[in-house]
XYZ file of C-alpha atoms in Angstrom:
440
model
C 22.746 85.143 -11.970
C 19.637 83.690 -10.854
C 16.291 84.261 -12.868
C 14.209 84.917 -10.150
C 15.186 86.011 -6.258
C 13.088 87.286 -3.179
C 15.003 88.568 -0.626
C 13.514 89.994 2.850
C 14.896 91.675 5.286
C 12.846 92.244 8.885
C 12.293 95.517 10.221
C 11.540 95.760 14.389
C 8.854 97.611 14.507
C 6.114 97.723 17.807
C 2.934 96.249 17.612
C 1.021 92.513 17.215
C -0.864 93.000 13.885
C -0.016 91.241 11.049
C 1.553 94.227 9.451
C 3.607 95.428 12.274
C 4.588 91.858 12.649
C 6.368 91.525 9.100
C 7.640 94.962 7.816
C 10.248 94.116 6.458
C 12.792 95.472 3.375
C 11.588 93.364 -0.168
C 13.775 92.853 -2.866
C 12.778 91.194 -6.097
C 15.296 90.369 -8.734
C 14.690 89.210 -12.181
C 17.265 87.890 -14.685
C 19.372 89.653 -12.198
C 17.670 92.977 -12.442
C 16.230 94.544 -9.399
C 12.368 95.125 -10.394
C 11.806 96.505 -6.926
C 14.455 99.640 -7.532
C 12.928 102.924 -7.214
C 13.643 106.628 -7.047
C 12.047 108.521 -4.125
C 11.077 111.849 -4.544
C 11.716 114.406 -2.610
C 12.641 118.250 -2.303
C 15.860 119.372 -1.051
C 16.465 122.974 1.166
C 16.324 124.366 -1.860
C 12.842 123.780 -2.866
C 14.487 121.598 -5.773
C 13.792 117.466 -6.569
C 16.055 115.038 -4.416
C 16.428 111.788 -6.067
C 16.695 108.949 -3.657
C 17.422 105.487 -5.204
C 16.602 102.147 -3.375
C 16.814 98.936 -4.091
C 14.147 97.570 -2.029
C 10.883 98.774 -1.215
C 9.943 98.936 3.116
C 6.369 97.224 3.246
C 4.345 94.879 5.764
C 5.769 91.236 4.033
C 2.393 89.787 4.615
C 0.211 90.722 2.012
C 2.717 89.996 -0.763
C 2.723 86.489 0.962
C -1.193 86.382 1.378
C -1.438 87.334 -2.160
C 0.913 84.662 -3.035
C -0.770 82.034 -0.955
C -4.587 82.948 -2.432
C -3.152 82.036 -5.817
C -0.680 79.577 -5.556
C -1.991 77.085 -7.932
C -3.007 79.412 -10.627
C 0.350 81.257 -10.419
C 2.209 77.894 -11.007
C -0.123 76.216 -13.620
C -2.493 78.650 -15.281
C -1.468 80.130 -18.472
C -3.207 82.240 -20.774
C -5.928 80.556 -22.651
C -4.740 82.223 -26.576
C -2.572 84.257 -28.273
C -5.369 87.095 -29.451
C -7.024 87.907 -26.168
C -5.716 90.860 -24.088
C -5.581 89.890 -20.294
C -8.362 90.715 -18.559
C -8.735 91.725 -14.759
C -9.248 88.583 -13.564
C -6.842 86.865 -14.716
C -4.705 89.639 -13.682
C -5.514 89.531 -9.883
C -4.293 86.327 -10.371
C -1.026 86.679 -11.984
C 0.201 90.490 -11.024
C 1.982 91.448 -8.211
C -0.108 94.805 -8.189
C -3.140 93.175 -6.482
C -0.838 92.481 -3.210
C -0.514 96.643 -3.041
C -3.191 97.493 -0.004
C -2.130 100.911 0.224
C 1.988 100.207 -0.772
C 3.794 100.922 -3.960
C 5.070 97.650 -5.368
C 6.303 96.988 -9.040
C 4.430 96.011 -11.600
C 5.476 92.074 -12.035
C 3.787 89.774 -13.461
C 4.039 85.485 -13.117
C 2.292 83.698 -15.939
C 2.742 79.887 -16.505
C 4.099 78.584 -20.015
C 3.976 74.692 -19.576
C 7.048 73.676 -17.808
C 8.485 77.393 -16.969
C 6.977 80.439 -15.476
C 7.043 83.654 -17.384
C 8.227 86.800 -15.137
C 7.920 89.917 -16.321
C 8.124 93.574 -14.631
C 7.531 96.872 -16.102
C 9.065 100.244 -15.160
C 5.776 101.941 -13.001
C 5.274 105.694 -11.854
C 2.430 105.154 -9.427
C -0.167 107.357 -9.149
C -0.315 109.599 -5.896
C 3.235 108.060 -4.731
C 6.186 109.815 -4.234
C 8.154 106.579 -5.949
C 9.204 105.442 -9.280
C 10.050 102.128 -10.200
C 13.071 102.179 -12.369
C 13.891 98.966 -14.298
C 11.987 96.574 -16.305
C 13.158 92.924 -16.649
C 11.618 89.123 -18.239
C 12.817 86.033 -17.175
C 11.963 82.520 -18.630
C 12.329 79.924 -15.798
C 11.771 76.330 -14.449
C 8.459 76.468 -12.598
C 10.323 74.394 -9.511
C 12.575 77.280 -9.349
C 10.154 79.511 -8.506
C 8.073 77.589 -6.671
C 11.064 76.787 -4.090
C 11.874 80.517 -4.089
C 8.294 81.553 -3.319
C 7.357 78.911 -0.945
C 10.824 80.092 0.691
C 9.469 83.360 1.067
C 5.782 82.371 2.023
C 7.239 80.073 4.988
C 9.694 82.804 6.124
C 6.466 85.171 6.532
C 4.661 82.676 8.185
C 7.265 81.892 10.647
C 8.163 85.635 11.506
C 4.294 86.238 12.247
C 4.539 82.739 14.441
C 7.648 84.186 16.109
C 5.844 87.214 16.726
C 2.887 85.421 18.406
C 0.310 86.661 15.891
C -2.046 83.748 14.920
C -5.271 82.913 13.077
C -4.831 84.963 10.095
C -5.847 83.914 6.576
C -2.506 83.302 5.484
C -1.502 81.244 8.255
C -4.640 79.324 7.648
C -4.363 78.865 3.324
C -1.104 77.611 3.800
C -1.529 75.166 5.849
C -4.029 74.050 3.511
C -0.911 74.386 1.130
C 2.026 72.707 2.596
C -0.238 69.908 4.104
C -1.600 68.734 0.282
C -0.768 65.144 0.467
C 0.611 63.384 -3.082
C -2.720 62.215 -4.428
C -4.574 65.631 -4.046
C -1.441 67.471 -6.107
C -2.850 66.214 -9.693
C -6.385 68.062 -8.941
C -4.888 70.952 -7.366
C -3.270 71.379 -10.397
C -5.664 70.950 -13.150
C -7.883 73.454 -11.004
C -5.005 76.113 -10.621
C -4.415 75.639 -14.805
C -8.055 76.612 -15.036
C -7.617 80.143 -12.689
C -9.883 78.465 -10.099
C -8.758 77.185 -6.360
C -8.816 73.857 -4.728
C -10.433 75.257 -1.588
C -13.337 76.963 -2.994
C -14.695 74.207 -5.923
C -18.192 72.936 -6.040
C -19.165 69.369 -5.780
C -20.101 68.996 -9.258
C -17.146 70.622 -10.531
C -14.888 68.454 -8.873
C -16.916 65.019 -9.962
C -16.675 66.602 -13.612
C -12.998 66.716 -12.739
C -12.217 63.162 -11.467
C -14.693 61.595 -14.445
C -12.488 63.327 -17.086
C -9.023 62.053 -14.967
C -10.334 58.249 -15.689
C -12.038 58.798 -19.125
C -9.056 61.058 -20.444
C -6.048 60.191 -18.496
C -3.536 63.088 -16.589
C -1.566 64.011 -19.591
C -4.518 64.776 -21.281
C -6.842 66.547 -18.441
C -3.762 68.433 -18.125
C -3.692 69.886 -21.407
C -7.237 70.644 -21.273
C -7.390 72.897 -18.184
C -4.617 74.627 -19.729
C -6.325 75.493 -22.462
C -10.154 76.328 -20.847
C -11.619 78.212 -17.869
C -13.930 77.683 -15.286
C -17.032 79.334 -17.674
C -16.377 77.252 -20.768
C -14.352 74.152 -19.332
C -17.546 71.879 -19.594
C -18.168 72.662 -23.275
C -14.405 72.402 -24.180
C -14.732 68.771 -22.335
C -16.596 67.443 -24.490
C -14.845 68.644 -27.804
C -11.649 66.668 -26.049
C -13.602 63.603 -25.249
C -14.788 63.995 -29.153
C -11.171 64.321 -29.944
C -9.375 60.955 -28.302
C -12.566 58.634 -29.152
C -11.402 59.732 -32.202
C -8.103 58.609 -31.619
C -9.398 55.099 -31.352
C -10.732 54.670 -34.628
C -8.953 57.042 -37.032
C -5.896 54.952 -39.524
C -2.952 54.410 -37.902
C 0.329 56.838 -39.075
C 3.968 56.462 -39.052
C 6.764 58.370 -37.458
C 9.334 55.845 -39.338
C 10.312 57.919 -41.877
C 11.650 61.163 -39.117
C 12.033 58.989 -35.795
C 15.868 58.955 -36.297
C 15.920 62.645 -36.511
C 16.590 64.753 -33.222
C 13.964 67.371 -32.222
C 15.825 70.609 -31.109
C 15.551 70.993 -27.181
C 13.961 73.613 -25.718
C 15.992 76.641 -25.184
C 14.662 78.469 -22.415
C 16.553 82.000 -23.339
C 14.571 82.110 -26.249
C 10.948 82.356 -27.543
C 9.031 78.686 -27.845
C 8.382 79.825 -31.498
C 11.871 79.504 -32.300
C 12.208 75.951 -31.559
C 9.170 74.507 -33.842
C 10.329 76.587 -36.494
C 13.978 75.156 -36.347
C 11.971 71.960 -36.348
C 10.667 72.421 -39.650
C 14.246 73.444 -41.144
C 16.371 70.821 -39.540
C 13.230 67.882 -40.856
C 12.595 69.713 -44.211
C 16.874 69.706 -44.852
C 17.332 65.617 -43.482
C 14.117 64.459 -46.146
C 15.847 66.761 -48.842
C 12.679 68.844 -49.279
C 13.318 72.287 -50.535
C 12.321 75.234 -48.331
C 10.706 76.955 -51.357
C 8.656 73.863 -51.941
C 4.717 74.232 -52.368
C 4.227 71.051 -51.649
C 6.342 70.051 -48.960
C 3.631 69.817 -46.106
C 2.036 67.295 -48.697
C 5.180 65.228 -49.111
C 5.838 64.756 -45.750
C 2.019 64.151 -44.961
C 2.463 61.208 -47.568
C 5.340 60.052 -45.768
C 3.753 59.731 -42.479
C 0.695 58.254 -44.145
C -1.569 61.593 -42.675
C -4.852 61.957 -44.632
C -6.214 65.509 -44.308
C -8.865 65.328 -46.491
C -10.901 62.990 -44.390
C -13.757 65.071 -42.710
C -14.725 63.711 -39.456
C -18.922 63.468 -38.409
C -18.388 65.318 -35.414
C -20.935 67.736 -34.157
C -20.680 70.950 -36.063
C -18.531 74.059 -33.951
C -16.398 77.257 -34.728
C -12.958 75.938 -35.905
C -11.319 78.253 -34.226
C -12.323 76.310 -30.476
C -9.840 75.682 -28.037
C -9.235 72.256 -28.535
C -8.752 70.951 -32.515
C -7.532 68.069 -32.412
C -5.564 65.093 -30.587
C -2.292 62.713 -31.477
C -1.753 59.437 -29.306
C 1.980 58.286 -29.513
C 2.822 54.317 -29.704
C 6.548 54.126 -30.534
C 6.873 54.619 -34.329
C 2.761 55.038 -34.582
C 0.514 57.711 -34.412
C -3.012 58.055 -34.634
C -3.592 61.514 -35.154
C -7.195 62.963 -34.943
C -8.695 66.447 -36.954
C -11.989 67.746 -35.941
C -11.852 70.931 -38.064
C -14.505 71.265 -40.658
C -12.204 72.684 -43.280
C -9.250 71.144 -44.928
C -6.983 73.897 -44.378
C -7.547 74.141 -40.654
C -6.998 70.057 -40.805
C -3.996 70.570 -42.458
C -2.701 72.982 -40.356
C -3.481 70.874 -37.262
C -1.992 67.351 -38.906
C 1.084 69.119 -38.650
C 1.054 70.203 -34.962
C 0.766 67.005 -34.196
C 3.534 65.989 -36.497
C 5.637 68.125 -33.681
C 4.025 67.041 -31.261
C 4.529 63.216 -31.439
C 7.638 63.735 -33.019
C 9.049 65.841 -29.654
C 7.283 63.780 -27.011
C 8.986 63.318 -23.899
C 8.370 59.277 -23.738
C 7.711 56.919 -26.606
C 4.209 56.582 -25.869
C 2.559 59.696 -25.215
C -1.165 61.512 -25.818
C -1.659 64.968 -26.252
C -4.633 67.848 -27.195
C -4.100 69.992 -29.907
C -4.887 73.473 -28.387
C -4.857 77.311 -28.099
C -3.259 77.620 -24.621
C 0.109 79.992 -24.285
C 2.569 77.230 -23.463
C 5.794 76.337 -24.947
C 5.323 73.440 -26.469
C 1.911 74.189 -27.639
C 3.618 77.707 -28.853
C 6.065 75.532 -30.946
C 3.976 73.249 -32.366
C 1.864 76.080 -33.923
C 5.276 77.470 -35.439
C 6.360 74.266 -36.685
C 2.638 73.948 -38.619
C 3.156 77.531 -39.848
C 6.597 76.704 -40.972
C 5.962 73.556 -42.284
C 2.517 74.326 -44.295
C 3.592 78.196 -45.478
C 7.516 78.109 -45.569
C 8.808 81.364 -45.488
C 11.635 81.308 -47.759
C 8.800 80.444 -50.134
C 6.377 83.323 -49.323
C 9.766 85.866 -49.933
C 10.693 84.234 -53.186
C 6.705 84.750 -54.703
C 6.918 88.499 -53.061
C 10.515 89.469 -54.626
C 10.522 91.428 -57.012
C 7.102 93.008 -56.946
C 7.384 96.858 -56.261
C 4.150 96.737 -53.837
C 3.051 95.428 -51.406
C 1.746 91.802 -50.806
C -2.032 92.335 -51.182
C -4.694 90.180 -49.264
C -5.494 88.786 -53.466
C -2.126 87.388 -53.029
C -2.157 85.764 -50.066
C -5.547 84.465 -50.814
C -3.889 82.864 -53.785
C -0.682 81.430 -52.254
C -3.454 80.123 -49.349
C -5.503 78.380 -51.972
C -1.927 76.889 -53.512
C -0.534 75.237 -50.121
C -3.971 74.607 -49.156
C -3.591 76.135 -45.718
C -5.570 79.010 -44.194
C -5.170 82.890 -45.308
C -4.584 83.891 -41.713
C -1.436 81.416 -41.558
C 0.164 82.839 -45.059
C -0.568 86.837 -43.809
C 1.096 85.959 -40.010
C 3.817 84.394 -41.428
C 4.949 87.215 -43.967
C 4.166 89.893 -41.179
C 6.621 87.783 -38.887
C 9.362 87.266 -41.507
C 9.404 90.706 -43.012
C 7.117 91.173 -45.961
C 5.446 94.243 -46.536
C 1.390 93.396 -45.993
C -1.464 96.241 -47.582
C -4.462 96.155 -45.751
C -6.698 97.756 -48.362
């Protein structure tokens, strides 16, 4: 079973437009579900419904290619910025399937990026003013090469049936050319530009000079991170909180990763949530230093250990703590030099031990990464390792069995103040594990 297929099927059909030229029979699978299934509805002699189902949908190829092509980058790279905001219509055009309509019915199927993998998702849809309904819904986590092979497939297969069918000079034609023909050392930009929901072929000159100044001053790894995290309106002010962030690197005491280097970081499973794999972090590293998971103090312990201060306060131009970049870690074998821009303690803390995980599970013994807010795996798992790791939640059930109501917002400001961690991390953290929250 594949996670993601696009199959087409050509239709003859007269004519030289781009339409005519590429109607053709689409069929989308995800995690071996057909998203493009669909009942047709019609009305028998009787004057009663007929039911038709279909697997594929009949519609001119092109535009679902033209759509394709117009946000190639962005499909690939861009996720979304944070976990709170609800996607807005921009970044929808961007990322759903729906935009490519022009008149068809088509699923509603979504691509979002998540660091290495691409998120698919599709929806059971009854259009408005269509005599279809989509049937099945489906999500699929998979390798973003995967799908870019299958969709470049199907891009290239459009292309060449309008170049068999002599029609030329249309925009799709033209963008991917632009595509296929990006040489080695253009991929890096066309990336970070794509993580930030923006394309290559329509940038600014000052835009792109801010772009190749941050590639030498910050490095790839790190520009990386940061377009994954911003967007074209506030990338220039998050830039700056980032350069903030590694200077710091340079002068901040060094850490240790001594004391946890010999223990193995659980792999990434794709077939379940990112979440899942910092907080099995936290158990497995909590169980090999013989910490208890109903320990108030653990974070503190193992902050000792690794020789993390919290408390220090950096002098760094005064922001909201909640910005999209809080911090950095810079990886040299068994060091670390972890830096905290957060004005409060708790929100240091918090951040220390994302980039606990984060060092810990790098890919190469030297490594440098941001701390921030953007929907990716490992950025996903590094915030559930901190939550883990700072509010435990074996602990949080132990201090809320036994009571006969509900955990009040008095005691999760107390057990906040106790493991010296933010109120916000204690209240998600019994919501997610099963403890009974009142709002009043």
């Amino acid at each position: 079973m594949s996670d993601f297929e696009l199959q087409v099927d050509w239709v003859d059909q007269e004519g030289r437009n781009q339409s005519d030229a590429t109607l053709a029979s689409l069929l989308i699978q995800v995690g071996g579900v057909a998203v493009t299934e669909f009942t047709a509805r019609h009305m028998n002699k009787f004057g009663g419904p007929l039911r038709n189902k279909c697997k594929a949908v009949q519609i001119p190829a092109y535009f679902v290619a033209e759509w394709i092509a117009d946000n190639w980058w962005s499909i690939l790279w861009e996720p979304r910025k944070n976990e709170e905001e609800a996607d807005d219509d921009e970044f929808l055009s961007r990322h759903s399937l729906l935009t490519a309509q022009h008149g068809f019915s088509l699923p509603r199927l979504e691509f979002v990026a998540s660091g290495g993998t691409l998120q698919i998702s599709a929806r059971a849809r009854d259009p408005k003013f269509s005599d279809v309904r989509f049937c099945n819904s489906a999500r699929a986590t998979a390798p973003r090469e995967k799908v870019e092979s299958e969709l470049r497939r199907f891009v290239q297969s459009v292309v060449d049936r309008l170049n068999d069918r002599r029609v030329s000079e249309t925009w799709l034609q033209d963008t991917w050319s632009l595509i296929t023909e990006t040489k080695d050392d253009e991929l890096s930009f066309c990336r970070f530009i794509g993580a930030l929901g923006m394309s290559p072929y329509d940038i600014d000159d000052g835009f792109a000079k801010l772009i190749e100044r941050l590639e030498v001053a910050l490095g790839e790894r790190l520009l990386m991170d940061l377009c994954l995290a911003s967007s074209e309106s506030d990338f220039a002010s998050v830039s700056k909180v980032a350069e903030e962030a590694v200077a710091l690197t340079r002068t901040v005491e060094k850490s240790t990763l001594s004391p946890i280097e010999a223990i193995s970081v659980p792999q990434d499973n794709y077939a379940v949530p990112a979440f899942r794999r910092g907080l099995q972090a936290a158990e497995i590293l909590r169980k090999r230093l013989g910490i208890s998971d109903t320990d108030p103090n653990a974070a503190s312990r193992i902050f000792d250990m690794l020789e993390i201060d919290t408390t220090l306060q950096t002098k760094s131009v005064q922001r909201n703590d909640d910005v999209a970049v809080t911090g950095a870690v810079v990886r040299f074998e068994n060091e670390m030099k972890v830096a905290l821009l957060q004005q409060t303690e708790a929100k240091r803390r918090f951040a220390a031990a994302r980039a606990v995980f984060s060092a810990w599970s790098s890919e190469t013994p030297t490594e440098s990464r941001l701390l921030t807010s953007a929907v990716t795996r490992d950025q996903q798992a590094n915030r559930a390792f901190a939550a883990e790791l700072t509010a435990p939640k074996a602990l949080i059930r132990s201090r809320f069995r036994g009571k006969k109501r509900k955990f009040t917002q008095s005691d999760i400001r107390e057990l906040a103040d106790e493991l010296r961690v933010s109120p916000d991390v204690v209240r998600k953290q019994a919501s997610n594990n099963g403890v009974t929250i009142s709002f009043g």
